[in-house]
CSV table of C-alpha atoms in Angstrom, one decimal:
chain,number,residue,atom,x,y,z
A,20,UNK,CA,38.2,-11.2,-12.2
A,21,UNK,CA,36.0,-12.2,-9.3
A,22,UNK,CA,37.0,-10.1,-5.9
A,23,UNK,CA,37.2,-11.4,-2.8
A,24,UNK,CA,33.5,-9.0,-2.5
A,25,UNK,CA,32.5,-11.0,-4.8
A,26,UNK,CA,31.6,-8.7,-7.6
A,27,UNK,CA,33.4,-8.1,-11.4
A,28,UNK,CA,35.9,-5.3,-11.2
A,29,UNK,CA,38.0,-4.3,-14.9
A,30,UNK,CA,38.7,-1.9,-16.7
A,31,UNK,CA,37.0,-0.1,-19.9
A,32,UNK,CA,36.2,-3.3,-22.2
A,33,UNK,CA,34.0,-5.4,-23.3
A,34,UNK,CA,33.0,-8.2,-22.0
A,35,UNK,CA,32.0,-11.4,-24.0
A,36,UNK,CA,28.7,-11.6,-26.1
A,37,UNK,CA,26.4,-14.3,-25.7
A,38,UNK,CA,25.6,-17.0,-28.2
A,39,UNK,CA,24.3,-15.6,-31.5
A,40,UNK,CA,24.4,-12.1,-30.6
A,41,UNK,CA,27.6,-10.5,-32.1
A,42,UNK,CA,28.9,-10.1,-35.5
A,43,UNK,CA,32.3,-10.6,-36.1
A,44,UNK,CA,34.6,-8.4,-37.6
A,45,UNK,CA,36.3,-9.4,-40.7
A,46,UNK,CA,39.5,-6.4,-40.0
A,47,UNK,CA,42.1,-7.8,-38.1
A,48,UNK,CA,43.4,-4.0,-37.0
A,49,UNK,CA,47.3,-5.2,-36.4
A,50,UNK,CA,47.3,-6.6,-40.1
A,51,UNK,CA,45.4,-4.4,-42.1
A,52,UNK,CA,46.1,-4.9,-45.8
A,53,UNK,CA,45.1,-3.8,-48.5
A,54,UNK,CA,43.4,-6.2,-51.1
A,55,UNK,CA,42.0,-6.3,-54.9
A,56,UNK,CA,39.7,-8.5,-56.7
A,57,UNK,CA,41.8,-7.6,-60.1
A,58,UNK,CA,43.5,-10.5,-61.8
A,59,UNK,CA,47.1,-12.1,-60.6
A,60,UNK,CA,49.4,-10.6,-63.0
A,61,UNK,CA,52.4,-11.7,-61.7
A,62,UNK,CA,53.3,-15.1,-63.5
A,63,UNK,CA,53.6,-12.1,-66.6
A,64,UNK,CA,56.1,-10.7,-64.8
A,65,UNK,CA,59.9,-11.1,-64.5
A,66,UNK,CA,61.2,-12.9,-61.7
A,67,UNK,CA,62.8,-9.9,-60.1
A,68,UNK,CA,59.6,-8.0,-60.4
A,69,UNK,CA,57.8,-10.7,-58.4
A,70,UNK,CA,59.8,-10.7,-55.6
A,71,UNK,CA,59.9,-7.5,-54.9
A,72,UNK,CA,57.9,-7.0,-51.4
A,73,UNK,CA,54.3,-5.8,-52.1
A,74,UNK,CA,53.7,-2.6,-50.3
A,75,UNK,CA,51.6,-2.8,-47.3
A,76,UNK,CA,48.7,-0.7,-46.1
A,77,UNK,CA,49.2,1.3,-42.7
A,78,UNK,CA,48.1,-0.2,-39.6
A,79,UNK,CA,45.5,1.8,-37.8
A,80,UNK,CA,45.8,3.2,-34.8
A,81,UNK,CA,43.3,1.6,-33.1
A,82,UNK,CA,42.8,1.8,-29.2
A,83,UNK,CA,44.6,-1.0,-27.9
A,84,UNK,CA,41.3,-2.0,-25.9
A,85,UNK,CA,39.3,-2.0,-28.7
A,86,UNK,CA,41.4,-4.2,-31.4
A,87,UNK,CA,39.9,-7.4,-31.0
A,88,UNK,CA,36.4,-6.4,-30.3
A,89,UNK,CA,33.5,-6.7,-32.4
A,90,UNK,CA,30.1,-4.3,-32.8
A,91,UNK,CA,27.8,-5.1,-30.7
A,92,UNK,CA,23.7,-6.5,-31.5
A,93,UNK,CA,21.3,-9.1,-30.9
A,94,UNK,CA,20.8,-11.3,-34.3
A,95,UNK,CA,18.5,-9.3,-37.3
A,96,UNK,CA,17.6,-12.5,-38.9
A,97,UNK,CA,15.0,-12.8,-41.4
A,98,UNK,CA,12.3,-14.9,-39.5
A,99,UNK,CA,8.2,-14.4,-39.5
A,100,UNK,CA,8.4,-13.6,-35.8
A,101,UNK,CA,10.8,-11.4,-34.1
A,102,UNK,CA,10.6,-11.5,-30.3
A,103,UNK,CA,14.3,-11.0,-29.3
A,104,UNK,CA,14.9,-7.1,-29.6
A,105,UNK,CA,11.6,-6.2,-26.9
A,106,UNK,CA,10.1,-4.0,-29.8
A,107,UNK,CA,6.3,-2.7,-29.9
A,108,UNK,CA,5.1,-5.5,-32.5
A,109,UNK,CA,2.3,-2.7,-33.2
A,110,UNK,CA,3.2,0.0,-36.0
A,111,UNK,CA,2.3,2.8,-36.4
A,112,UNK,CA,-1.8,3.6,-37.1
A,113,UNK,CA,-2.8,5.6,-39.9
A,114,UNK,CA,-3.8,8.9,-37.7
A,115,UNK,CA,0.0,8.6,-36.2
A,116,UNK,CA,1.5,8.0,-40.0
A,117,UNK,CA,-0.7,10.9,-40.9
A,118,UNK,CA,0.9,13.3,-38.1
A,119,UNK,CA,4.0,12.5,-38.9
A,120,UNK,CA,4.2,12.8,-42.2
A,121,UNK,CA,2.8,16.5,-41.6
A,122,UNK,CA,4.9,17.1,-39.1
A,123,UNK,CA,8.5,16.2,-41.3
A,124,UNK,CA,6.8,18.2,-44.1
A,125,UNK,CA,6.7,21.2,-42.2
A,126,UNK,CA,10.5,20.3,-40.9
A,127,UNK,CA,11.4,19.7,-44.3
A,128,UNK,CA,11.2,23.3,-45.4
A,129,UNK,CA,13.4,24.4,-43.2
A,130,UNK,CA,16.2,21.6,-43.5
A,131,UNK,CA,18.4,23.9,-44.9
A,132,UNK,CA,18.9,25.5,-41.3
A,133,UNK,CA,20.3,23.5,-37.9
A,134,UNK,CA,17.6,22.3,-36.0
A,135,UNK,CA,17.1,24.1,-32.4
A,136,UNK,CA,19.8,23.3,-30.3
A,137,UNK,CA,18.2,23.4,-27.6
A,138,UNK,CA,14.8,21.3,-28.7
A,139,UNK,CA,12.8,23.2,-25.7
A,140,UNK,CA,9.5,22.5,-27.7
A,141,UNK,CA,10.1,18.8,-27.0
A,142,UNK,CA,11.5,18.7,-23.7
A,143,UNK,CA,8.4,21.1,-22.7
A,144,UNK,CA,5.9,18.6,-24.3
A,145,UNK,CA,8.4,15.7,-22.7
A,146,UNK,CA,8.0,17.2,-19.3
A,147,UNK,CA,4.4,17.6,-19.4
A,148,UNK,CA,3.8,14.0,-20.6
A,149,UNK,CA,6.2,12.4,-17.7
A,150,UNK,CA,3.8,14.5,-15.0
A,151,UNK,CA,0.7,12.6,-16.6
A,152,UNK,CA,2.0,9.1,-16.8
A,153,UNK,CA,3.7,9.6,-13.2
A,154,UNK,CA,1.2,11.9,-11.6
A,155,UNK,CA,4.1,14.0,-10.9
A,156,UNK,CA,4.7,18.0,-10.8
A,157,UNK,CA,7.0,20.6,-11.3
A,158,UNK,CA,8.9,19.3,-14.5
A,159,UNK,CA,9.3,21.3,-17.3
A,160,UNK,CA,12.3,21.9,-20.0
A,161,UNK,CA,15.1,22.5,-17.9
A,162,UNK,CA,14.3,19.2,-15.8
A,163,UNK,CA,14.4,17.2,-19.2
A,164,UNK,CA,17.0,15.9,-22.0
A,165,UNK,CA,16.6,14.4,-24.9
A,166,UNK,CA,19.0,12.5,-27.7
A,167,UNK,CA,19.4,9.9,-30.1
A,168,UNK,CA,17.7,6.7,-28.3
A,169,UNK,CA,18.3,6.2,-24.5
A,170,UNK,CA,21.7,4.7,-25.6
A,171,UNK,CA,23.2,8.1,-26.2
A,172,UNK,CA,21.6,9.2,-23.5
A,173,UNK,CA,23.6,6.8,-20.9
A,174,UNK,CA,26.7,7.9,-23.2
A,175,UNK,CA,26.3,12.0,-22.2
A,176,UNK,CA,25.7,10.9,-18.7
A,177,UNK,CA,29.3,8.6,-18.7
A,178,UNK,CA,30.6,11.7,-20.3
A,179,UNK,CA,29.6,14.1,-18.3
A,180,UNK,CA,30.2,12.1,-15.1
A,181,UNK,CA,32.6,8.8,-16.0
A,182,UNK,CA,35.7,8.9,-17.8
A,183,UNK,CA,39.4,8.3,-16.8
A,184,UNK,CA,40.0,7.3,-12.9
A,185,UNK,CA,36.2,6.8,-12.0
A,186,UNK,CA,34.0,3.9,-12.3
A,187,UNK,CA,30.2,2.9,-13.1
A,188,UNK,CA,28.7,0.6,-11.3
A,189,UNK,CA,25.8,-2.4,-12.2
A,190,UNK,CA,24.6,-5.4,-10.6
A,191,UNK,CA,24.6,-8.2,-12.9
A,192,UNK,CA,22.4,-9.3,-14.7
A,193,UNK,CA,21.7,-6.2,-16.2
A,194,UNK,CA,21.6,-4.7,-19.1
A,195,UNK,CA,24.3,-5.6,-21.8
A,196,UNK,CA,25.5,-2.3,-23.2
A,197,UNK,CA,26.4,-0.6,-19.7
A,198,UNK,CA,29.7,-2.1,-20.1
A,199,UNK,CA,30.2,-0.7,-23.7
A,200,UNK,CA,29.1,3.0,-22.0
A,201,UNK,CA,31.7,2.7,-20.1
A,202,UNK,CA,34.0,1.3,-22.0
A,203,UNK,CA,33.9,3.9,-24.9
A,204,UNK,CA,33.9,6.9,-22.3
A,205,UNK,CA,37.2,5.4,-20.7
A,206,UNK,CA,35.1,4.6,-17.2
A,207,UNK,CA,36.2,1.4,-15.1
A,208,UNK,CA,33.5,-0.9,-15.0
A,209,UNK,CA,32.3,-3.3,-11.7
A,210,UNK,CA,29.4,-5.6,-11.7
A,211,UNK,CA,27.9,-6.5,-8.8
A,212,UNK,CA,25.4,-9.7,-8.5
A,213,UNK,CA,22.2,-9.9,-7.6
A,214,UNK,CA,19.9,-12.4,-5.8
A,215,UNK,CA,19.7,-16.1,-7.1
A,216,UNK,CA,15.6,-14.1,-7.5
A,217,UNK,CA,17.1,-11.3,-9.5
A,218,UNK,CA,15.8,-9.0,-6.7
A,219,UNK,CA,18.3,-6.0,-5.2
A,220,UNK,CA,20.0,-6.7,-1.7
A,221,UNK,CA,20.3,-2.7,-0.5
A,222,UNK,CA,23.0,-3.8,2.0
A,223,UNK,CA,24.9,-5.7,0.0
A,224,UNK,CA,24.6,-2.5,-3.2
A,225,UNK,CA,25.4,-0.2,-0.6
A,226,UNK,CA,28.2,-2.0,0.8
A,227,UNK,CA,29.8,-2.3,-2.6
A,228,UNK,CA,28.7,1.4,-3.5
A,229,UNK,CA,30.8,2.1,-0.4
A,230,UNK,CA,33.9,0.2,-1.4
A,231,UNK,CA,34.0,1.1,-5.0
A,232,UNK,CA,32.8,4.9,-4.6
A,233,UNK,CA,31.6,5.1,-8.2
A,234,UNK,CA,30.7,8.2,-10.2
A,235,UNK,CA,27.5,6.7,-12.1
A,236,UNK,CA,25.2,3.8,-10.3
A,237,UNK,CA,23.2,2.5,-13.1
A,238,UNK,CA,20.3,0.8,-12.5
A,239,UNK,CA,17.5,-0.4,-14.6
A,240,UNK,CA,14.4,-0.6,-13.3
A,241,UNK,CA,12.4,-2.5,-14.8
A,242,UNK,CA,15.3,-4.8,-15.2
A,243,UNK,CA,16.6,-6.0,-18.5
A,244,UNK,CA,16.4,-8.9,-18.9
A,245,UNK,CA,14.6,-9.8,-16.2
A,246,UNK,CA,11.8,-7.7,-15.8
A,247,UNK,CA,11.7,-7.1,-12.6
A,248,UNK,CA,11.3,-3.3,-11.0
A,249,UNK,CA,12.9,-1.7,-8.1
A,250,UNK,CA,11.3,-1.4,-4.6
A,251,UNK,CA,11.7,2.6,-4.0
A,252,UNK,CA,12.3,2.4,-0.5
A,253,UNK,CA,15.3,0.4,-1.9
A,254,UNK,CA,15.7,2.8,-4.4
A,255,UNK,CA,15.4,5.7,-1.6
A,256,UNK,CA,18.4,3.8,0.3
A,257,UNK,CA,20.6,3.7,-1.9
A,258,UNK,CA,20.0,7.6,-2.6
A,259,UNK,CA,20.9,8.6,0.6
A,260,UNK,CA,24.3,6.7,0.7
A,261,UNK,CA,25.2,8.1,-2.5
A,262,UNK,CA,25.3,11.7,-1.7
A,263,UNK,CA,28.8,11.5,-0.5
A,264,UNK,CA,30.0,8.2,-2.2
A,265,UNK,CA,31.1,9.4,-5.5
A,266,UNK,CA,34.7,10.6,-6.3
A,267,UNK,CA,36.9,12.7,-3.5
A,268,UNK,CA,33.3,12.7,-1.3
A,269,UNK,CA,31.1,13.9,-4.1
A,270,UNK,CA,27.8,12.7,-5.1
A,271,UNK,CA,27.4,9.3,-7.4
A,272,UNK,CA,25.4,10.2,-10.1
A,273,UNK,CA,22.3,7.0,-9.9
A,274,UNK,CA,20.6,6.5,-12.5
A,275,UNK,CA,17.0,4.8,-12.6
A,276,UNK,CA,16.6,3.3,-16.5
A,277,UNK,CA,13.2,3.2,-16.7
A,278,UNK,CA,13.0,2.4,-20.6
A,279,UNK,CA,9.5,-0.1,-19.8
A,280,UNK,CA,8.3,1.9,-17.0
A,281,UNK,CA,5.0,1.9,-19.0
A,282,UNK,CA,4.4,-1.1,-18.8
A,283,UNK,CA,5.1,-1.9,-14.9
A,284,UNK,CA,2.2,-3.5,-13.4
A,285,UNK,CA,-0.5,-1.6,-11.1
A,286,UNK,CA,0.9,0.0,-7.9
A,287,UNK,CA,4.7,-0.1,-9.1
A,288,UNK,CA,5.6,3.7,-8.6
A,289,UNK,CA,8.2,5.1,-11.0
A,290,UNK,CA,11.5,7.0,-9.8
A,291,UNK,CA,9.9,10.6,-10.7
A,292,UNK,CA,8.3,10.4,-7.6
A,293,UNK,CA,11.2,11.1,-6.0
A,294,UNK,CA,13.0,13.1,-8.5
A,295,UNK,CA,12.5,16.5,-6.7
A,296,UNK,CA,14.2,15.4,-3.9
A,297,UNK,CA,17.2,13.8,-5.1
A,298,UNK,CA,19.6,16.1,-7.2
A,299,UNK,CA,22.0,13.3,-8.3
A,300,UNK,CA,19.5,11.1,-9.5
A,301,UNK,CA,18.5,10.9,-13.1
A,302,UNK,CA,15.4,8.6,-14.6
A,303,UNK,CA,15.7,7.5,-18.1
A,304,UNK,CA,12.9,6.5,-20.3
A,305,UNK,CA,12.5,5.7,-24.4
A,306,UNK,CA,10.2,6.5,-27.0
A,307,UNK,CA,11.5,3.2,-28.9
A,308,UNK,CA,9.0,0.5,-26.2
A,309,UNK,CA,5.5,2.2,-24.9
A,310,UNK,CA,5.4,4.5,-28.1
A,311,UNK,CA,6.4,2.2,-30.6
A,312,UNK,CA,9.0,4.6,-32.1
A,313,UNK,CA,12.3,2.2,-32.1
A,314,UNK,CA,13.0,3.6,-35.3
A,315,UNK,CA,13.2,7.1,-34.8
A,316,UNK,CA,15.5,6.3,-32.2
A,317,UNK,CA,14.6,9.0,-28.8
A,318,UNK,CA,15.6,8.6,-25.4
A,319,UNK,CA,15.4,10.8,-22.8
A,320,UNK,CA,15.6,11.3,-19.1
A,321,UNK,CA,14.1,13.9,-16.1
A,322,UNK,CA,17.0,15.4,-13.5
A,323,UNK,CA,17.7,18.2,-11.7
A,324,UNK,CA,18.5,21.3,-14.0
A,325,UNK,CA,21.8,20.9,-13.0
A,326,UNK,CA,22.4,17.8,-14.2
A,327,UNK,CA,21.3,18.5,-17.4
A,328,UNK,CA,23.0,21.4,-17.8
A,329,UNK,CA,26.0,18.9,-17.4
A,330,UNK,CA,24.6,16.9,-20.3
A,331,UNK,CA,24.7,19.9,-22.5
A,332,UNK,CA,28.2,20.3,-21.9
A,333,UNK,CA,29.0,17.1,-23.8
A,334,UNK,CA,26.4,16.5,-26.5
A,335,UNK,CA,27.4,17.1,-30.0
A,336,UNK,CA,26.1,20.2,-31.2
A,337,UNK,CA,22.9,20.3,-32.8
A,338,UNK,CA,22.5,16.4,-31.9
A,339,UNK,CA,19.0,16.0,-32.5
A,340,UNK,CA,17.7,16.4,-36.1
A,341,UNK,CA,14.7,18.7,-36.5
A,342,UNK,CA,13.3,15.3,-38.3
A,343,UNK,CA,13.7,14.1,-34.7
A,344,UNK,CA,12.5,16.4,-32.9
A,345,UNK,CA,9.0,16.6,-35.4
A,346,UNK,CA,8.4,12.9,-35.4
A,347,UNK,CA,8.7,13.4,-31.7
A,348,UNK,CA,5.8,15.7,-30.9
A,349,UNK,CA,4.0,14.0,-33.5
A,350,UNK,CA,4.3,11.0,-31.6
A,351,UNK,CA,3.3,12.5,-28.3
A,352,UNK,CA,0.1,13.8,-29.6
A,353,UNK,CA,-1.2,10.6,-30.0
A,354,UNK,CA,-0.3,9.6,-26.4
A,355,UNK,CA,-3.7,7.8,-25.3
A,356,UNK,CA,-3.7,6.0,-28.4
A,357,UNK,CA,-0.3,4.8,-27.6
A,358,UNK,CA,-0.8,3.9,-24.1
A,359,UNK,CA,-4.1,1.7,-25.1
A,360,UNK,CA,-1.6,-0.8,-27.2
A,361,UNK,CA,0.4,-0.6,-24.0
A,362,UNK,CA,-2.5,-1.7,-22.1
A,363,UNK,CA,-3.2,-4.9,-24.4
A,364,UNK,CA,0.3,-5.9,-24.5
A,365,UNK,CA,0.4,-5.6,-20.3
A,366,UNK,CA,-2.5,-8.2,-20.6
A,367,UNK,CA,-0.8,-10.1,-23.1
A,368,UNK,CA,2.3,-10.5,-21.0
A,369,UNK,CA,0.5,-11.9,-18.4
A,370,UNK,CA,-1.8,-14.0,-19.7
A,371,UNK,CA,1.8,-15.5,-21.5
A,372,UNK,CA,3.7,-15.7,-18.1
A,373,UNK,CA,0.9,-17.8,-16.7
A,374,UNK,CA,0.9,-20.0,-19.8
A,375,UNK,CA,4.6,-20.2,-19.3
A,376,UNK,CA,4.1,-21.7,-15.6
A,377,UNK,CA,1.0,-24.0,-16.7
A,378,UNK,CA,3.9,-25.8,-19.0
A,379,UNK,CA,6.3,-26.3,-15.5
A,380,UNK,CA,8.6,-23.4,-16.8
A,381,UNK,CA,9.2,-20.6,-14.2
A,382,UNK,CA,8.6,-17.1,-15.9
A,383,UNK,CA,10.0,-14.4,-14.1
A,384,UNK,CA,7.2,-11.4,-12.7
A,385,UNK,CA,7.8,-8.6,-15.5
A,386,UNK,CA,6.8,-5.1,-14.8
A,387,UNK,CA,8.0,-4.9,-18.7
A,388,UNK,CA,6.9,-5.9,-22.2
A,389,UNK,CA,9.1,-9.0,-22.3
A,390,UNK,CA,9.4,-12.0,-20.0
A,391,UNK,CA,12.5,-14.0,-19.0
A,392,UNK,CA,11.8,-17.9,-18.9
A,393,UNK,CA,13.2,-20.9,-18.0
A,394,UNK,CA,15.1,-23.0,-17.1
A,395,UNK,CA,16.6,-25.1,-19.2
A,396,UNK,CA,19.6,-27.6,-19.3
A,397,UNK,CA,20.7,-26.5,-22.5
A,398,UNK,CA,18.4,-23.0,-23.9
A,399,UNK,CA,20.5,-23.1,-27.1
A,400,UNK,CA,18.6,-25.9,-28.2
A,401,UNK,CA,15.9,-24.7,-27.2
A,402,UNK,CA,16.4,-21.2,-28.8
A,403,UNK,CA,17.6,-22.6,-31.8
A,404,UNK,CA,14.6,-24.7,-32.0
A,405,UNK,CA,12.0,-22.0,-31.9
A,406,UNK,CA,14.6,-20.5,-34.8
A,407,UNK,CA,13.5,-23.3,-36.6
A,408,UNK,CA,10.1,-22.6,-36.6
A,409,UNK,CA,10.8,-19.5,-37.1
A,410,UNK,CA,10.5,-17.7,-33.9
A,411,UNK,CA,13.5,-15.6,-33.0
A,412,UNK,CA,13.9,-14.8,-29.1
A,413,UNK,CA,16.8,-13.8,-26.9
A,414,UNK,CA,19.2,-16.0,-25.7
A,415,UNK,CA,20.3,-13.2,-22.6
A,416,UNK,CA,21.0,-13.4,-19.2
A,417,UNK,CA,21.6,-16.0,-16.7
A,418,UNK,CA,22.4,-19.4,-18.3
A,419,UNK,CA,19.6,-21.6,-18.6
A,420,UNK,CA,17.0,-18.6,-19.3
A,421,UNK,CA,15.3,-17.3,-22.9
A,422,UNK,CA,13.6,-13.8,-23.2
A,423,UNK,CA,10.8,-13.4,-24.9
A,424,UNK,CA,9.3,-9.9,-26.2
A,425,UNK,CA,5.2,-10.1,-25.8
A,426,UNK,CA,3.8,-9.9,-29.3
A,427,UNK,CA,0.6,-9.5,-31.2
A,428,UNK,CA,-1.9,-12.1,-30.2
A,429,UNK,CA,-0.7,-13.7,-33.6
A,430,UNK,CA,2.6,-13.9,-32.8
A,431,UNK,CA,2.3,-15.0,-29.2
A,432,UNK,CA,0.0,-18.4,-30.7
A,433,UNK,CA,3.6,-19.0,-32.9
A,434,UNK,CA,5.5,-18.5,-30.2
A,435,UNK,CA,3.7,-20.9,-27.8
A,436,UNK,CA,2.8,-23.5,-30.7
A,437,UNK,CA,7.1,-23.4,-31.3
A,438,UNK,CA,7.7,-23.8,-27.4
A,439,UNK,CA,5.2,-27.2,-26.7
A,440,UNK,CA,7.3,-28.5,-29.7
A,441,UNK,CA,10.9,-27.3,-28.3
A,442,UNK,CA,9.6,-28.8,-25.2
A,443,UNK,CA,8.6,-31.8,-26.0
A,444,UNK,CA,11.7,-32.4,-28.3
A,445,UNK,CA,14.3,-31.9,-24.9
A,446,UNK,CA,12.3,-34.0,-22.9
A,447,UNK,CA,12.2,-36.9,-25.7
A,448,UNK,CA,16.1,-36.1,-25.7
A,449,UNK,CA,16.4,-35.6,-21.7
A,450,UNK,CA,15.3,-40.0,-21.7
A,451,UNK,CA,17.4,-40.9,-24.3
């Protein structure tokens, strides 16, 4: 429930999905039974045989915070376009198919044998590629970790750093599966609010920061889903308070989710420029957006070697597949290739979020590859017009806002052909 501080204090669970993005769960885990497609024999039987009870499966033991929940995931529909999950709409070239392939190949005669535990070939080649997209220095392996998407990567951190009697903290909106980190790692969760501009009051995150003294801050930066970055010297602020604001005067762990750093506009620094002086602060980043690897699912973040080592306390071992880890470095070889797309698709979102405001909609300044826009009295109609059409977006965030992933020229001209229509629809309605 609201606080007087007006922010969102529970504990571990989930809260509600928005429209169209959950699937629900056909188990009911209190009444668990078990069922057969085979014929109904019974009216063969004698009476005394029919009513005798059936036997019933065992109810699971099921955490009690987790029995009426349902997975979470946005909609995989079968539409033309797909602009709802903030995917790289380019696949892979033929030179980057060609390296990977190789690359398994070579893996693949050695699958009979765990993978390298400790993956140092990747987090060395990880390290070296963060100091040339930042401009920073002194990374290398032990400043780097590395798993199975940035999702599990929040996960280690909540283990490592969350569970039982702590909290993370967020400022709403924000990204949706925070809460289910938390949630699954036993960690209280509060949600702060942000401005009516989605921009980051530092006295009103440190004031709450202060009250709640929470183990993990997470903070994405660019925002998801609003695309909007993090000032540093906001950043820097809320650094310095948490150096003693965490559980029984410890550090809170902050954490800087940079999964579209690369495609924050010109002059927008990223947190590694500030690593080296901050041991309690971690900055995650994806192969799944700028590299176009969603698929192979890799995440991965830069922290103080002592923070990592904290991460290697929890993981599972051997965690990261030596398929992983070779589709990886293939990846990463083909880095200025990638970054090119990244380029086109940092000119496509603009030239959209312009198009967006020549229509009387206000688009939201993205430093990422997808923009939030709005506002509308009802966006389910709206979203469920473009559906129609056969555009699928993401019906996220505040209400009254769409998100929109930038696409291929292609599919950008389908999405904006869909919108006029959807537009032009709600106002013919808005007179009725």
């Amino acid at each position: 429930m609201d606080t007087a501080g007006g922010h969102t204090a529970r504990p571990p669970s989930r809260r509600a999905g928005t429209a169209g993005s959950r699937r629900r769960s056909h188990l009911d885990w209190g009444t668990v039974t078990a069922t057969s497609d085979a014929p109904d024999a019974s009216a063969a039987e004698p009476r005394d045989a029919r009513e005798a009870p059936e036997p019933r499966a065992p109810r699971l033991p099921i955490r009690p915070e987790l029995a009426h929940e349902e997975p979470y995931g946005a909609p995989q529909l079968d539409v033309p376009v797909l602009l709802n999950v903030n995917e790289n709409p380019y696949p892979p070239s033929e030179a980057v198919v060609a390296s990977i392939a190789a690359a398994v190949a070579r893996a693949a005669h050695g699958l009979n044998r765990y993978p390298d535990r400790e993956f140092r070939a990747l987090r060395t080649a990880l390290a070296a590629y963060l100091e040339r997209e930042s401009g920073v220095t002194g990374l290398d392996a032990d400043h780097l970790w590395a798993a199975n998407g940035s999702n599990e990567v929040m996960l280690h951190l909540l283990q490592a750093f969350g569970g039982p009697g702590r909290t993370a903290l967020s400022f709403a909106p924000t990204y949706s599966m925070y809460p289910e980190y938390a949630r699954d790692t036993h960690t209280a969760w509060v949600a702060g609010r942000r401005e009516d501009d989605f921009t980051l009051d530092p006295d009103v995150a440190i004031a709450l920061i202060r009250e709640v003294r929470p183990a993990v801050v997470l903070l994405p930066s660019p925002n998801n889903p609003t695309g909007t970055a993090l000032p540093l010297p906001v950043v820097e602020r809320i650094l310095d308070v948490a150096r003693t604001s965490g559980p029984d005067g410890a550090a809170t762990v902050v954490v800087l989710d940079e999964a579209y750093a690369e495609f924050r506009r010109a002059g927008v620094p990223s947190a590694l420029s500030i690593l080296a002086d901050h041991p309690h602060l971690a900055v995650t980043r994806t192969m799944s957006k700028a590299f176009g690897m969603a698929g192979a699912r890799v995440g991965y973040l830069a922290a103080a070697p002592a923070l990592v080592d904290a991460l290697r306390i929890v993981r599972l071992p051997y965690h990261l597949s030596a398929v992983t880890q070779a589709v990886a470095l293939a990846a990463l070889g083909h880095t200025d290739e990638l970054m090119a797309q990244v380029a086109s698709l940092r000119q496509e979102r603009d030239a959209l979020a312009v198009w967006l405001q020549e229509r009387g909609l206000d688009a939201v300044a993205s430093d990422a590859n997808f923009i939030l826009f709005g506002r509308f009295s009802d966006r389910h109609a709206v979203w469920r017009r473009l559906l129609d059409a056969g555009i699928l977006v993401r019906e996220v965030g505040p209400d009254g806002w769409l998100r929109v992933t930038v696409g291929t020229p292609e599919e950008t001209a389908a999405f904006r052909a869909a919108l006029t229509q959807a537009i032009e629809q709600e106002s013919v309605e808005g007179r009725a």
